[in-house]
Amino acid sequence: MQEMNADVIVVGAGPAGLMLAGELGRGGVRAVVLERRERPGTAQKASGLGGRILDVLRYRGLLDRMTEASGDPSPKPIFPFGGVYLDFTGLDENPLHAMAIPQARVEELLAEDAVELGAQIFRGHEVVAVTQDDEAVVAEVNGPDGTYRVRARYLVGCDGGRSRIRELVGIGFPGSTYPEVNRLAAVAVHESVTVLDDGGIDVPGFGRIAPGFTHTDNGIFALGAVSPETRVMFFQTTEEEDAEYDSDEPLTMTELGDSVRRVLGSEVPLGEPTRLSRYQFQDRQAENYRSGRVFLAGDAAHLLPATGAAMNLGMTDSVNLAWKLAADIRGGAPANLLDTYHDERHFAGGRALLQTRAQAALRQGQDPAAQALRAVFQELLTDEPALRRMGALVAGTDLRYPMPGTHSLTGTFAPDLPLHTDQGATSVAELMHAARPIFLDLADRADLREIVEQWAPRVEIHTAKTGDRPADAMLIRPDGHIAWAATLDEQTDTSTELRAALTQWFGA
């Protein structure tokens, strides 16, 4: 049987898999992406990016590509949350940024980036078996020209919620499936429908439908505010069903119209659609994100019971894992570095499950008690601190990895500080484009630079000045998280802490 060699096998060409392939390329690692589908997906699944992943893309120099391809790079900052809304329009600074861009377009751009960085993408190639030993992992693949093998140092399953890789290596995926089906559409409002001043609509034979959530005995009809200029209506139906749909099976206008009739008990005249999608919710998390030389990322590792986080969470899984795999393959990485992937991303997945489970609890129930719960929750969100906290939770910007160290920045995502160096003006984001670890000296600490030089060239050293500096020095990992930070007036042995952090993340 023919055999191919690679550094890493990536199974699945969705957002998580393609992001991983690109990140591996930045780390000098050869990735082979195996996708069972013969062509890129066209199903309208996720409709945008939001939260922390936008910062990550900016730190990689990829955000401009996404912005150019987006029909609405800065949509109105109002987001559904379990039957209520997070409305950030009154805040000076929005804690939850988003970009409207279809998942299919995100995948296209990520594929371009991965190929530019040396990845090979094979479509119509399905992994049917996986074996591993102390030296390598071997995938048996059914391709258009027959069966062959790929041998690599590691394999990552990014093959979705029904992951074949997860099944082959025997990783448990406990959780539950919610008995509901959601159908989402963006359609031009039919000429017979009147758009009201508040963004609601008046439907002949039915009457007024206000923006927001209309609860009926048969489900929920959610309506986004309709713009009189565009007359585009965004709406969703939610019904309890025991059926399970194939996520690759497209939603039709007939199916959508039938659902609207069941929920509202009336016809709603629909124009031409610009988006149709159907999704179901599951609440699951893999028991472990690693089994030997096999890892899981994206939906293969977690399924969330609410929208707005899954694609972003999966892509940040990949950013966390890629630099660790690359460091191990290049040599010199600490022995337990790869184990930190499960520790950190299982923790991050748990945070995402926390807020999406809260959304699931809020949206369920149509009795007076459930309606009162949603009303009280919405009232709490009129307080700015509570609203900001919820925005950070949904965005994932409040994530702090548990790490040793005394500084408050340790474990957090590095802020994008404007920097002034001897070479000119730059920023943290620009320094991170190469996906390399950085030691950033903001207070001309020659003693600390001397320590870090022992880890050169594995760690880049940059001396710079900034305005309101949050620390005098920071050690930033390739994924943008701060492994160590210090301030001059701290009563701690900064040099000992710095050596310990360098050893922990980048080897002795």
XYZ file of C-alpha atoms in Angstrom:
508
model
C 0.000 0.000 0.000
C 1.348 3.431 -0.945
C 2.516 5.583 1.988
C 2.917 9.364 2.313
C 4.851 11.194 5.022
C 4.020 14.457 6.804
C 4.805 16.211 10.067
C 1.143 16.505 11.094
C -2.049 15.031 9.655
C -5.048 17.336 9.989
C -8.373 15.558 9.466
C -11.093 17.984 8.404
C -10.978 21.144 6.277
C -13.345 23.247 8.344
C -12.314 26.464 10.135
C -10.449 24.649 12.943
C -8.543 22.350 10.589
C -7.583 25.065 8.122
C -6.557 27.473 10.884
C -4.390 24.715 12.333
C -2.751 23.986 8.974
C -1.864 27.660 8.509
C -0.510 28.002 12.039
C 1.622 24.876 11.605
C 3.030 26.372 8.417
C 4.031 29.501 10.332
C 5.900 27.207 12.706
C 7.785 25.532 9.857
C 5.793 22.301 10.021
C 4.467 20.363 7.005
C 0.737 19.693 7.363
C -1.438 17.415 5.235
C -5.174 18.155 5.450
C -7.509 15.254 4.643
C -11.165 16.148 4.001
C -13.793 13.509 3.216
C -15.971 15.936 1.233
C -15.011 16.282 -2.408
C -15.638 20.022 -2.547
C -15.524 22.901 -0.076
C -18.689 23.227 1.975
C -21.383 25.615 0.804
C -23.943 25.052 3.568
C -24.705 28.314 5.372
C -23.633 27.494 8.892
C -21.925 30.116 11.041
C -22.531 33.646 9.791
C -19.671 35.532 11.393
C -16.626 35.821 13.588
C -16.598 37.496 16.953
C -14.743 37.988 20.177
C -11.170 36.900 20.797
C -10.625 35.253 17.403
C -10.719 38.695 15.753
C -7.743 39.721 17.900
C -5.927 36.500 17.006
C -6.485 37.085 13.291
C -5.161 40.633 13.653
C -2.090 39.289 15.463
C -1.493 37.018 12.451
C -2.056 39.707 9.828
C -5.166 37.886 8.563
C -7.865 40.267 9.731
C -7.601 42.551 6.700
C -8.369 39.602 4.399
C -11.467 38.805 6.400
C -12.559 42.439 6.527
C -12.272 42.842 2.753
C -14.386 39.726 2.251
C -17.014 40.703 4.816
C -20.271 42.251 3.746
C -20.541 43.947 7.146
C -17.247 44.113 9.082
C -18.853 46.018 11.979
C -22.484 44.962 12.456
C -24.672 46.707 14.998
C -23.502 45.600 18.478
C -26.699 43.852 19.558
C -26.501 40.096 20.127
C -29.120 37.497 21.109
C -28.494 35.697 24.369
C -30.903 32.931 25.278
C -34.131 34.747 24.531
C -32.893 38.200 25.589
C -30.412 40.630 24.038
C -26.970 41.979 24.871
C -27.209 45.563 23.617
C -23.864 47.372 23.627
C -24.931 50.393 21.562
C -24.886 52.704 24.599
C -21.331 51.833 25.682
C -18.293 53.936 24.819
C -16.295 50.763 24.136
C -17.896 47.594 22.792
C -16.749 44.478 24.719
C -17.936 42.080 21.985
C -16.792 42.900 18.469
C -18.136 40.891 15.545
C -17.770 40.569 11.797
C -20.469 39.297 9.461
C -18.818 36.805 7.109
C -20.184 33.402 5.999
C -18.353 30.332 7.253
C -17.767 29.142 3.694
C -15.869 32.366 2.942
C -13.847 32.042 6.150
C -12.850 28.529 5.091
C -11.870 29.743 1.641
C -9.577 32.432 3.033
C -8.044 30.128 5.636
C -7.383 27.524 2.936
C -5.582 30.132 0.832
C -3.424 31.077 3.808
C -2.617 27.455 4.669
C -1.583 26.599 1.109
C 0.576 29.732 0.887
C 2.383 28.464 3.997
C 3.015 24.995 2.551
C 0.022 22.899 3.591
C -1.430 20.300 1.228
C -5.214 19.927 1.171
C -6.729 16.717 -0.208
C -10.500 16.653 -0.706
C -12.449 13.444 -1.171
C -9.986 11.622 1.117
C -11.566 9.872 4.115
C -9.621 8.497 7.082
C -10.938 5.018 7.916
C -8.368 3.758 10.426
C -5.720 5.150 12.773
C -2.829 3.351 14.470
C -0.050 4.799 16.584
C 3.099 3.841 18.484
C 5.842 5.659 20.351
C 7.297 7.105 17.147
C 4.436 7.951 14.791
C 0.754 7.833 13.922
C -0.506 6.238 10.709
C -3.816 7.080 9.038
C -5.368 4.702 6.509
C -7.166 6.755 3.890
C -9.695 5.995 1.177
C -9.019 8.380 -1.689
C -10.290 8.784 -5.254
C -7.535 6.462 -6.505
C -7.780 3.836 -3.790
C -6.523 3.230 -0.265
C -3.186 4.554 1.012
C -1.462 5.478 4.273
C -0.120 8.710 5.699
C 2.564 8.551 8.414
C 3.214 11.557 10.643
C 4.446 12.583 14.062
C 0.946 13.662 15.107
C -2.672 13.656 13.925
C -5.367 16.178 14.824
C -9.053 15.389 14.413
C -10.880 18.537 13.304
C -13.659 16.498 11.726
C -16.723 17.856 13.482
C -19.217 16.793 16.100
C -19.549 13.286 14.639
C -15.771 12.913 14.600
C -14.569 9.619 13.197
C -11.137 10.293 14.690
C -12.573 10.705 18.182
C -14.395 7.410 17.726
C -11.335 5.565 16.374
C -9.143 6.480 19.357
C -11.916 5.876 21.891
C -12.292 9.322 23.461
C -15.624 9.729 25.241
C -17.980 12.543 24.258
C -20.536 12.787 27.068
C -23.412 15.242 27.004
C -26.897 15.653 25.628
C -28.780 16.636 22.478
C -31.492 19.278 22.789
C -34.839 18.258 21.259
C -35.224 21.382 19.161
C -34.537 22.510 15.605
C -33.654 26.079 14.662
C -34.202 27.419 11.154
C -32.610 30.744 10.282
C -33.177 32.959 7.263
C -32.292 36.319 5.801
C -34.899 37.278 3.209
C -36.139 40.398 1.509
C -39.470 41.434 3.019
C -42.328 40.722 0.602
C -44.050 43.829 -0.772
C -47.273 42.864 0.994
C -45.536 43.106 4.392
C -45.362 46.520 6.080
C -42.116 47.482 7.831
C -42.905 49.360 11.044
C -40.942 52.240 12.573
C -39.631 50.078 15.425
C -38.207 47.511 12.999
C -41.125 45.139 13.389
C -43.413 43.990 10.595
C -47.147 43.886 9.934
C -48.196 40.676 8.177
C -51.476 40.497 6.244
C -53.897 38.156 8.004
C -51.749 37.919 11.128
C -50.919 41.413 12.359
C -47.927 42.986 14.039
C -44.748 41.048 14.892
C -42.345 43.021 17.088
C -38.556 42.698 16.901
C -37.233 40.167 19.358
C -38.747 36.891 20.454
C -42.382 35.939 19.907
C -43.238 32.893 22.028
C -46.169 30.695 20.972
C -47.523 27.347 22.067
C -45.618 25.734 19.189
C -42.212 27.412 19.463
C -40.391 30.709 19.082
C -40.297 33.180 16.203
C -37.285 35.504 16.556
C -37.173 38.632 14.401
C -34.240 40.988 13.964
C -35.080 44.638 13.470
C -35.893 45.229 9.799
C -34.224 48.188 8.101
C -36.683 50.267 6.022
C -33.873 50.958 3.535
C -32.847 47.370 2.805
C -36.127 45.634 3.783
C -34.073 42.565 4.681
C -35.619 40.456 7.422
C -33.530 38.201 9.655
C -35.658 35.684 11.486
C -35.517 32.292 13.101
C -37.997 29.631 14.133
C -37.365 27.261 17.023
C -39.419 24.090 17.413
C -39.171 21.039 19.596
C -38.420 18.017 17.401
C -36.886 14.613 18.026
C -35.547 14.407 14.465
C -31.815 14.703 13.795
C -30.793 16.434 10.566
C -27.612 16.079 8.554
C -25.746 19.395 8.923
C -24.751 19.209 5.238
C -28.399 18.920 4.101
C -29.507 22.410 3.002
C -32.625 24.100 4.316
C -35.269 24.745 1.647
C -37.816 27.539 1.433
C -40.605 24.953 1.598
C -39.276 23.531 4.871
C -38.832 27.042 6.249
C -42.354 28.138 5.283
C -43.832 25.022 6.897
C -41.963 25.802 10.110
C -43.218 29.411 10.173
C -46.820 28.179 9.772
C -46.448 25.704 12.615
C -44.916 28.254 15.010
C -47.091 31.301 14.207
C -50.189 29.525 12.945
C -50.122 31.771 9.895
C -48.348 32.378 6.606
C -45.628 35.037 6.389
C -44.992 36.091 2.765
C -41.283 35.575 2.108
C -39.126 37.149 -0.586
C -35.866 35.887 -2.039
C -33.469 34.467 0.570
C -29.838 35.504 0.946
C -29.228 33.019 3.718
C -30.885 29.779 4.803
C -29.524 27.528 7.529
C -30.672 24.939 10.004
C -28.956 23.924 13.203
C -29.513 21.818 16.284
C -27.908 22.164 19.684
C -25.805 19.647 21.561
C -24.084 20.075 24.896
C -20.973 17.885 24.787
C -17.273 18.006 25.580
C -14.620 15.384 24.885
C -13.302 13.751 28.035
C -9.779 14.365 26.820
C -8.445 16.425 23.942
C -5.490 14.073 23.534
C -4.919 10.336 23.156
C -1.229 9.665 22.612
C -0.249 11.210 19.288
C -3.839 12.094 18.400
C -5.505 15.392 19.347
C -8.984 16.861 18.929
C -9.911 20.448 18.070
C -13.074 22.327 17.152
C -16.448 20.596 17.133
C -14.727 17.232 17.509
C -13.786 18.390 21.006
C -16.899 20.342 22.006
C -20.460 21.080 20.906
C -22.208 24.088 22.421
C -25.928 24.483 23.195
C -26.117 28.012 21.738
C -24.790 29.920 18.756
C -22.146 32.590 18.489
C -19.070 30.840 19.876
C -18.402 27.471 18.222
C -16.335 28.540 15.184
C -14.371 31.073 17.219
C -13.663 28.520 19.952
C -12.488 25.905 17.457
C -10.119 28.266 15.692
C -8.549 29.352 18.988
C -8.110 25.657 19.879
C -5.969 25.398 16.761
C -3.875 28.454 17.585
C -3.134 27.036 21.039
C -2.174 23.604 19.713
C -0.172 24.527 16.605
C 2.789 26.266 18.239
C 3.130 23.444 20.756
C 3.167 20.778 18.036
C 5.670 22.812 16.018
C 7.956 23.261 19.035
C 7.881 19.535 19.756
C 8.592 18.581 16.139
C 11.461 21.070 15.818
C 12.967 19.724 19.044
C 13.886 21.248 22.372
C 10.345 21.611 23.721
C 9.706 20.682 27.368
C 8.413 17.136 27.858
C 4.939 18.070 29.071
C 4.260 20.930 26.640
C 1.714 18.997 24.575
C -0.233 18.023 27.688
C -0.934 21.695 28.352
C -3.164 21.747 25.256
C -5.829 19.652 26.987
C -5.409 21.495 30.277
C -5.873 24.940 28.738
C -8.404 24.285 26.003
C -10.609 21.942 28.047
C -10.749 24.808 30.553
C -11.592 27.279 27.757
C -14.258 24.926 26.416
C -15.749 24.737 29.886
C -16.021 28.547 29.969
C -17.788 28.513 26.598
C -20.145 25.782 27.810
C -20.912 27.844 30.910
C -22.336 30.791 28.971
C -24.034 28.694 26.275
C -25.675 26.470 28.887
C -26.949 29.642 30.546
C -28.407 30.687 27.189
C -30.097 27.298 26.826
C -31.652 27.615 30.284
C -32.864 31.163 29.593
C -34.521 30.371 26.283
C -36.372 27.271 27.497
C -39.839 27.453 28.927
C -42.809 29.592 27.919
C -44.686 29.737 31.218
C -44.916 32.921 33.347
C -41.954 31.839 35.508
C -39.668 31.456 32.480
C -40.823 34.774 31.061
C -40.153 36.442 34.415
C -36.627 34.988 34.496
C -35.863 36.462 31.083
C -37.348 39.822 32.104
C -35.229 39.997 35.271
C -32.088 38.967 33.378
C -32.723 41.620 30.734
C -33.220 44.208 33.470
C -29.880 43.284 35.055
C -28.221 43.930 31.697
C -29.138 47.616 31.925
C -26.293 47.911 34.476
C -23.065 48.653 32.592
C -20.702 46.473 34.709
C -22.990 43.443 34.306
C -23.369 44.091 30.580
C -19.608 44.397 30.103
C -18.997 41.221 32.073
C -21.444 39.275 29.932
C -19.855 40.675 26.765
C -16.400 39.540 27.874
C -17.718 36.093 28.787
C -19.335 35.564 25.378
C -16.320 37.035 23.572
C -13.901 34.827 25.493
C -11.832 37.890 26.339
C -12.071 37.173 30.067
C -10.191 33.886 29.639
C -7.125 33.547 31.827
C -5.201 30.299 31.691
C -4.167 28.998 35.114
C -0.388 29.577 35.159
C 2.239 30.044 37.848
C 3.266 33.645 38.426
C 2.331 36.561 40.636
C 1.551 39.277 38.085
C -2.113 39.915 37.235
C -1.389 39.682 33.471
C -0.014 36.153 33.637
C -2.237 33.785 31.640
C -4.167 36.586 29.904
C -4.088 37.612 26.242
C -1.443 40.238 25.519
C -2.883 43.715 24.889
C -2.079 45.270 21.522
C 0.164 48.041 22.779
C 1.524 50.699 20.413
C 5.311 50.397 20.551
C 8.214 52.680 19.738
C 11.514 50.959 18.995
C 14.860 51.987 17.535
C 13.545 50.698 14.198
C 10.393 52.824 14.372
C 6.760 52.496 15.378
C 5.152 49.060 15.620
C 2.706 47.187 17.853
C 2.328 43.922 19.704
C 0.041 42.673 16.908
C 2.694 43.317 14.242
C 5.381 41.574 16.294
C 3.128 38.513 16.572
C 2.634 38.016 12.814
C 5.367 35.375 12.665
C 3.764 33.338 15.493
C 6.966 33.270 17.535
C 7.463 33.722 21.298
C 8.417 37.280 22.240
C 10.125 38.840 25.209
C 8.988 42.463 25.342
C 11.146 44.794 27.442
C 9.276 48.037 28.111
C 11.542 49.444 30.850
C 15.051 48.873 29.469
C 15.723 45.920 31.784
C 19.171 44.784 30.612
C 19.322 42.226 33.438
C 16.187 40.493 32.176
C 17.256 40.644 28.532
C 20.497 38.920 29.499
C 18.508 36.034 30.947
C 16.304 35.678 27.871
C 19.303 35.693 25.529
C 20.056 32.180 26.785
C 16.874 31.074 24.976
C 17.698 32.843 21.690
C 16.814 32.288 18.889
C 13.815 30.352 20.217
C 12.546 33.567 21.839
C 12.686 36.949 20.091
C 13.767 39.927 22.227
C 12.285 43.361 21.612
C 13.023 46.547 23.563
C 10.397 49.240 23.181
C 8.571 52.089 24.849
C 4.825 52.538 25.174
C 2.389 54.902 26.858
C 0.568 53.470 29.850
C 2.498 50.250 30.157
C 0.691 47.433 31.988
C 4.026 45.831 32.965
C 7.737 46.534 32.651
C 8.365 43.293 30.771
C 6.276 40.472 29.305
C 7.003 37.025 27.909
C 4.371 36.346 25.247
C 3.717 32.880 23.821
C 3.058 32.421 20.083
C -0.702 32.145 20.762
C -0.681 35.656 22.261
C -1.021 34.639 25.912
C 1.325 36.072 28.515
C 3.505 33.405 30.131
C 5.215 35.839 32.515
C 5.074 39.533 33.375
C 6.737 41.785 35.949
C 6.646 45.314 37.325
C 9.726 46.976 38.829
C 8.214 47.691 42.225
C 7.077 44.090 42.811
C 8.572 42.455 45.892
C 9.318 39.225 44.053
C 12.372 37.597 42.528
C 11.545 38.428 38.914
C 14.647 36.772 37.500
C 13.802 33.417 39.106
C 10.198 33.615 37.882
C 11.364 34.523 34.379
C 13.783 31.590 34.155
C 11.065 29.248 35.390
C 8.590 30.503 32.752
C 11.143 30.247 29.939
C 11.976 26.690 30.963
C 8.337 25.719 31.387
C 7.267 26.845 27.910
C 10.394 26.782 25.756
C 12.642 24.097 27.273
C 15.855 24.143 29.255
